[in-house]
XYZ file of C-alpha atoms in Angstrom:
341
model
C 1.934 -15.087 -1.036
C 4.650 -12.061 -0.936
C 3.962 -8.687 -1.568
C 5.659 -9.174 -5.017
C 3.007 -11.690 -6.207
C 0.194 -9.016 -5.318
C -0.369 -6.203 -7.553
C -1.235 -3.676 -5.111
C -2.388 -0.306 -5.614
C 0.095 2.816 -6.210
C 0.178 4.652 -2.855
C 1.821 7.623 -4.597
C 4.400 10.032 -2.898
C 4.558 13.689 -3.846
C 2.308 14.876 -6.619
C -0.324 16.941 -5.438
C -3.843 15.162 -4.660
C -6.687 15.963 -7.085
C -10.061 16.439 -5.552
C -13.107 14.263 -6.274
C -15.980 16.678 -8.498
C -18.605 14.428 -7.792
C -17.689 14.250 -4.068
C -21.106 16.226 -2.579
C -19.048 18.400 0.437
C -23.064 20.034 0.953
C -24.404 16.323 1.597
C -24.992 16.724 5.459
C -23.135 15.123 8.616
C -25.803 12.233 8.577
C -24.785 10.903 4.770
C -21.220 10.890 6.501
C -21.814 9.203 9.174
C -24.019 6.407 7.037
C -20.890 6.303 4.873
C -18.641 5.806 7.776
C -20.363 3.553 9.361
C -20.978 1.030 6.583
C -17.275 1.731 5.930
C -16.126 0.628 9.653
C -18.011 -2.238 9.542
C -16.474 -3.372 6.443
C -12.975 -3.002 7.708
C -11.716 -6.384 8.864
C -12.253 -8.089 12.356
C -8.342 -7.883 13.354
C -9.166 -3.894 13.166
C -12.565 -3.228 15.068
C -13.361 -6.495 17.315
C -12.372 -4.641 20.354
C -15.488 -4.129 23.301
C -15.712 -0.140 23.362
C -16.919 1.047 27.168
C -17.205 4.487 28.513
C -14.969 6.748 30.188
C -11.043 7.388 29.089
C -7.873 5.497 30.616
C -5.115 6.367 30.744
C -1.436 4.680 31.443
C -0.306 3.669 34.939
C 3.348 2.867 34.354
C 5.147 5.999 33.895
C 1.795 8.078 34.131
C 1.957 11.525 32.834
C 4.681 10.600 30.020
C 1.699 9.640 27.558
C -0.872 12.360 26.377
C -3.291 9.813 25.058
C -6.164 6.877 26.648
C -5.000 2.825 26.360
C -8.859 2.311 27.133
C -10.673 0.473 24.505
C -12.385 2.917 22.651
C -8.803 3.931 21.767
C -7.190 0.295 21.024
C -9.967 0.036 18.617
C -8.493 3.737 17.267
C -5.274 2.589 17.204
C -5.907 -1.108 15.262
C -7.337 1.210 12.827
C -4.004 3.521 12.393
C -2.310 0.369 11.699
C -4.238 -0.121 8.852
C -3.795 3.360 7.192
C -0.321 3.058 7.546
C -0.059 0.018 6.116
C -2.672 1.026 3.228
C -1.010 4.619 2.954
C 2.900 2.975 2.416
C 1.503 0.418 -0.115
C -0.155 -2.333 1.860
C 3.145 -3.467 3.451
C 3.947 -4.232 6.760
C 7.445 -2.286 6.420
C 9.731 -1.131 3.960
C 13.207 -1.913 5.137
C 15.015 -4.401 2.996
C 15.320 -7.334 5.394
C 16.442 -10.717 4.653
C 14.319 -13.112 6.328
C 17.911 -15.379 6.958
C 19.243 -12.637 8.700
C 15.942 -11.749 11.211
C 16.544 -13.383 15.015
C 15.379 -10.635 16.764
C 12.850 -7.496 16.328
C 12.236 -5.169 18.803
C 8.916 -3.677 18.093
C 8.999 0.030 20.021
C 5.274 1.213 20.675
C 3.829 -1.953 20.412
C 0.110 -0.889 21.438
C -1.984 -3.513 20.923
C 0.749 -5.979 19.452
C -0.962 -5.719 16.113
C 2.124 -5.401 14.045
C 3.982 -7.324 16.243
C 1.473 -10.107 15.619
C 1.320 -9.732 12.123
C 4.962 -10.046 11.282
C 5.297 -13.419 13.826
C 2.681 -15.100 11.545
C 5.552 -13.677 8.346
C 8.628 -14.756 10.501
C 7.982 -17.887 12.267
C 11.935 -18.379 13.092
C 12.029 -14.956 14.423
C 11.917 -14.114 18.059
C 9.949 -10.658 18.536
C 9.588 -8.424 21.280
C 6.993 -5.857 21.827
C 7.235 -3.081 24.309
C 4.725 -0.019 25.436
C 3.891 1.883 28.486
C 0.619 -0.331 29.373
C -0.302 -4.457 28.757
C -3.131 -4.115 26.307
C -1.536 -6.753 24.057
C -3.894 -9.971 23.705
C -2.618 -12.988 25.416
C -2.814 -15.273 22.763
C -0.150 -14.431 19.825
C 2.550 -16.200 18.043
C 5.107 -18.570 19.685
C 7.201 -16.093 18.658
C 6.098 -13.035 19.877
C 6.204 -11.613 23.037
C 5.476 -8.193 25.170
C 7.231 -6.258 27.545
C 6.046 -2.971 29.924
C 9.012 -0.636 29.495
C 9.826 3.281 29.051
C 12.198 3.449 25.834
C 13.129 6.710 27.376
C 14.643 4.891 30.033
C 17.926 3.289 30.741
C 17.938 0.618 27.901
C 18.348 -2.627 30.585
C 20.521 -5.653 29.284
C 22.627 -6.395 26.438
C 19.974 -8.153 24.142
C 20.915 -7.068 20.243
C 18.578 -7.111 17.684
C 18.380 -7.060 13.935
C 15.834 -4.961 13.064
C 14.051 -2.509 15.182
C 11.037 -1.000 14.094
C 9.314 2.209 15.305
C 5.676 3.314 14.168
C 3.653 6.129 15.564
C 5.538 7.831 18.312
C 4.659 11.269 17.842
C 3.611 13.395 21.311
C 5.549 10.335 23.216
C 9.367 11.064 22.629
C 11.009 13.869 24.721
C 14.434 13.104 23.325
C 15.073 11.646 19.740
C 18.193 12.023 19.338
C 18.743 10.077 22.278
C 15.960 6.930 21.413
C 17.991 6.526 17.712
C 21.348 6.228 19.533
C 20.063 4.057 21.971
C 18.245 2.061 18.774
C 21.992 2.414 16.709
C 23.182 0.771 20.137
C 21.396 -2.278 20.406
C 21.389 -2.778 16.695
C 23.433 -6.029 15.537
C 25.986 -4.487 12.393
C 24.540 -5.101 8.885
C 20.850 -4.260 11.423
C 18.005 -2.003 10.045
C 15.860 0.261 12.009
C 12.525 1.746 10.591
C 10.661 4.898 11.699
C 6.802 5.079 10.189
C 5.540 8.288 11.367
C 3.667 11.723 10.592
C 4.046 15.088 10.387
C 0.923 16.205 12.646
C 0.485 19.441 10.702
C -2.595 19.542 8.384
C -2.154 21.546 4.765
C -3.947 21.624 1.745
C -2.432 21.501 -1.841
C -5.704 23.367 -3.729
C -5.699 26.281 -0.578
C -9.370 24.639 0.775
C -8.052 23.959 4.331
C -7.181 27.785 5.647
C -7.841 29.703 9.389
C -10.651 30.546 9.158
C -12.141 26.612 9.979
C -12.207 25.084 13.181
C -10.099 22.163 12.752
C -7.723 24.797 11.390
C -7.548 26.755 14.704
C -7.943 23.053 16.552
C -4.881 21.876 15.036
C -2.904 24.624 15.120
C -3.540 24.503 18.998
C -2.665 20.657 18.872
C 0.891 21.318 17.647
C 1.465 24.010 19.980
C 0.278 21.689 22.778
C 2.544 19.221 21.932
C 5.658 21.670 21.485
C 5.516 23.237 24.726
C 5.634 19.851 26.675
C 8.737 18.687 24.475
C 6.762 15.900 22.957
C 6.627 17.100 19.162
C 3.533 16.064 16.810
C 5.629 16.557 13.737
C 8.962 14.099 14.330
C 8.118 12.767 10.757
C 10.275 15.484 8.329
C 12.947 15.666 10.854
C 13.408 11.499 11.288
C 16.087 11.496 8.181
C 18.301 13.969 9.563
C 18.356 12.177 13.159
C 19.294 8.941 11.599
C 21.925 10.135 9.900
C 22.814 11.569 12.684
C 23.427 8.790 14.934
C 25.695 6.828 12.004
C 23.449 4.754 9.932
C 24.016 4.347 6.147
C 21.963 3.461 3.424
C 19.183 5.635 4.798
C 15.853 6.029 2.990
C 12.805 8.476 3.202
C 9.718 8.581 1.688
C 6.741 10.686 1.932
C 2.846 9.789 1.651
C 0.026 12.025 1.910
C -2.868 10.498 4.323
C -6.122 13.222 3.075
C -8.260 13.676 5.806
C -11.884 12.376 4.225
C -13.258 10.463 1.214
C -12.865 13.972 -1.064
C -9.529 12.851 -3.374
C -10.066 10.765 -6.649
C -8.270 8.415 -7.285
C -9.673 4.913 -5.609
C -6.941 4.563 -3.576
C -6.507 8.003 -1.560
C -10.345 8.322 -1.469
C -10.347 5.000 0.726
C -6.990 5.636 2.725
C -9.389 9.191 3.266
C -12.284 7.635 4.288
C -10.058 5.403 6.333
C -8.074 8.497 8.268
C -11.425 9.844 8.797
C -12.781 7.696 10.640
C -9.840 6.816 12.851
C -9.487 10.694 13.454
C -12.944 10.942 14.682
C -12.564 7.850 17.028
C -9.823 9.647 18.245
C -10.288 12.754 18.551
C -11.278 13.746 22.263
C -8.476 11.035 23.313
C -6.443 13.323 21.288
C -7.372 16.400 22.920
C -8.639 16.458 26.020
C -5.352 15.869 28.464
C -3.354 18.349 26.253
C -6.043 21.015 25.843
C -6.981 20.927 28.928
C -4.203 20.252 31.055
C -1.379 21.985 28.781
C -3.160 24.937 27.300
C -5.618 25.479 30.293
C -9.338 25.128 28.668
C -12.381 23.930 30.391
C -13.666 20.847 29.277
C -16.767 22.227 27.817
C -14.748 24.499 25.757
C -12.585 21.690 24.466
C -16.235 19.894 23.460
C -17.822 22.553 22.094
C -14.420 22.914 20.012
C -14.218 19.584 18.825
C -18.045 19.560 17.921
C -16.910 22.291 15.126
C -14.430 19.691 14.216
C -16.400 16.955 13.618
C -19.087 19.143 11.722
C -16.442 20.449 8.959
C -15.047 17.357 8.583
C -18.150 14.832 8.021
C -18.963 17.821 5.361
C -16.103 17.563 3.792
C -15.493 21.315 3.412
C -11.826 21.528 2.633
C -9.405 19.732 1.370
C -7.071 18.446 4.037
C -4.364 16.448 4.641
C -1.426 15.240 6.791
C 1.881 12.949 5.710
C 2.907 10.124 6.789
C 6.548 9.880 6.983
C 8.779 6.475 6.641
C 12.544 6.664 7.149
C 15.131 3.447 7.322
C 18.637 3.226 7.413
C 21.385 0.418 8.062
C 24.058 0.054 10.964
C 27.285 -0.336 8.904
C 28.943 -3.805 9.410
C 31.931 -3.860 11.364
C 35.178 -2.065 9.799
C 32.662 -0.001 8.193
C 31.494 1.994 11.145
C 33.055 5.546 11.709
């Protein structure tokens, strides 16, 4: 079945998000975690069948380029971003126009656990797939068709291999040079090739005025972005994607915006699950998140970072703003040849 035959729920783009009035925000931490936890183990097993253990690792190849774990409390975390973005763009797996004649080759960027990668060799049988990240956490057994690679996208792109589509999901904190990755990407495409970027703006707003300074998570994230900025590694490449694609000569370029709320507080059905959803990857996530960068960038003892993120957690199991963050998809289209500038 194609995404055509299923009638899938709106994911909605710009209008702003109306809040829930039966939505209790005075209900107490422990109702949150109750909902979250019958809500986790609902998800399905391709999202939360990873063993968690304690501790944090971290990336060998290339160590230091990567803010964030690759242990498996934070493969489970990222299995479960997979599925907000693909709930949050309307349950797709990409948005790009491709013609499945025309797919030989894929180049997955940011692979992380292969879960994508995985996904779309089960949709393209006929199509060869490659993988790459910083650390071999994919499973062994995938697709014929898929396979995974350790390499630095930062680096010297090695070999002459071409590809058709290239697809790039999640790469905020990890890039030091954009403009650099899309020319390289505009490089190895084949002509008539598409490249997608699925990404965020890491910057959390509210569209009722809820979410202001004066929380934690306010401060917290504020602190995040700033993090981020002064290590050239931006958390907000998501509003600035369309201009470097255009940049680097594609045509036919697309962007679309979708608002990921932080909790179970909107509505409407669908944005109160892709909530509950963001919520509880955030959660997972959220010392793996910090604790390099806050402590290692900005200079804060680890028990002030924990006592920090404590706050964090209490405001947003209670639900006491509004918040939200967008998740950003641009594609665009190498010209064919005699078209290209």
């Amino acid at each position: 079945m194609s995404d055509m035959d299923i009638d899938w729920p709106s994911p909605g783009q710009a209008s702003d998000l109306p809040s829930d009035d039966g939505y209790a925000t005075d209900s107490g931490v422990s109702s949150m975690d109750e909902q979250m936890s019958t809500y986790t183990r609902s998800m399905t097993s391709s999202i939360v069948n990873y063993p968690l253990e304690y501790g944090r690792r971290y990336h060998a190849y290339r160590a230091g380029v990567y803010a964030f774990p690759n242990d498996d409390p934070e493969l489970d975390r990222m299995d479960m971003a997979h599925g907000l973005m693909f709930k949050s763009i309307g349950y797709k797996l990409y948005l790009a126009p491709l013609v499945k004649e025309n797919l030989h080759r894929i180049l997955d960027i940011g692979t992380g656990t292969g879960i994508w990668s995985v996904e779309m060799g089960d949709r393209f049988p006929n199509t060869e797939i490659i993988g790459v990240d910083l650390s071999a956490v994919q499973p062994p057994w995938v697709p014929h068709n898929v396979k995974f690679e350790i390499d630095d996208v930062e680096s010297r792109w090695v070999g002459n291999r071409m590809f058709d589509y290239i697809f790039v999901r999640y790469m905020l904190v990890s890039i030091q040079d954009w403009p650099k990755l899309v020319q390289n990407i505009y490089e190895h495409l084949n002509p008539g090739g598409w490249v997608e970027f699925q990404d965020m703006d890491g910057l959390y707003y509210s569209d009722d005025g809820t979410y202001t300074a004066q929380y934690t998570t306010h401060t917290w994230n504020q602190d995040f972005v700033q993090a981020c900025e002064s290590i050239g590694r931006t958390a907000r490449p998501g509003p600035q994607l369309e201009g470097w694609v255009n940049d680097a000569g594609f045509q036919n370029v697309v962007h679309k915006r979708f608002k990921a709320p932080i909790g179970p507080w909107p509505k409407d059905p669908h944005f109160k699950d892709v909530g509950m959803h963001n919520l509880c990857q955030l959660l997972d996530g959220l010392e793996g998140f910090t604790l390099r960068l806050f402590c290692g960038v900005l200079g804060r003892t680890e028990e002030d970072v924990l006592g920090m993120l404590e706050g964090v957690r209490e405001e947003l199991k209670r639900g006491l703003f509004h918040a939200m963050f967008d998740h950003h998809v641009v594609y665009g289209q190498k010209p064919l040849e005699g078209q290209q500038l």
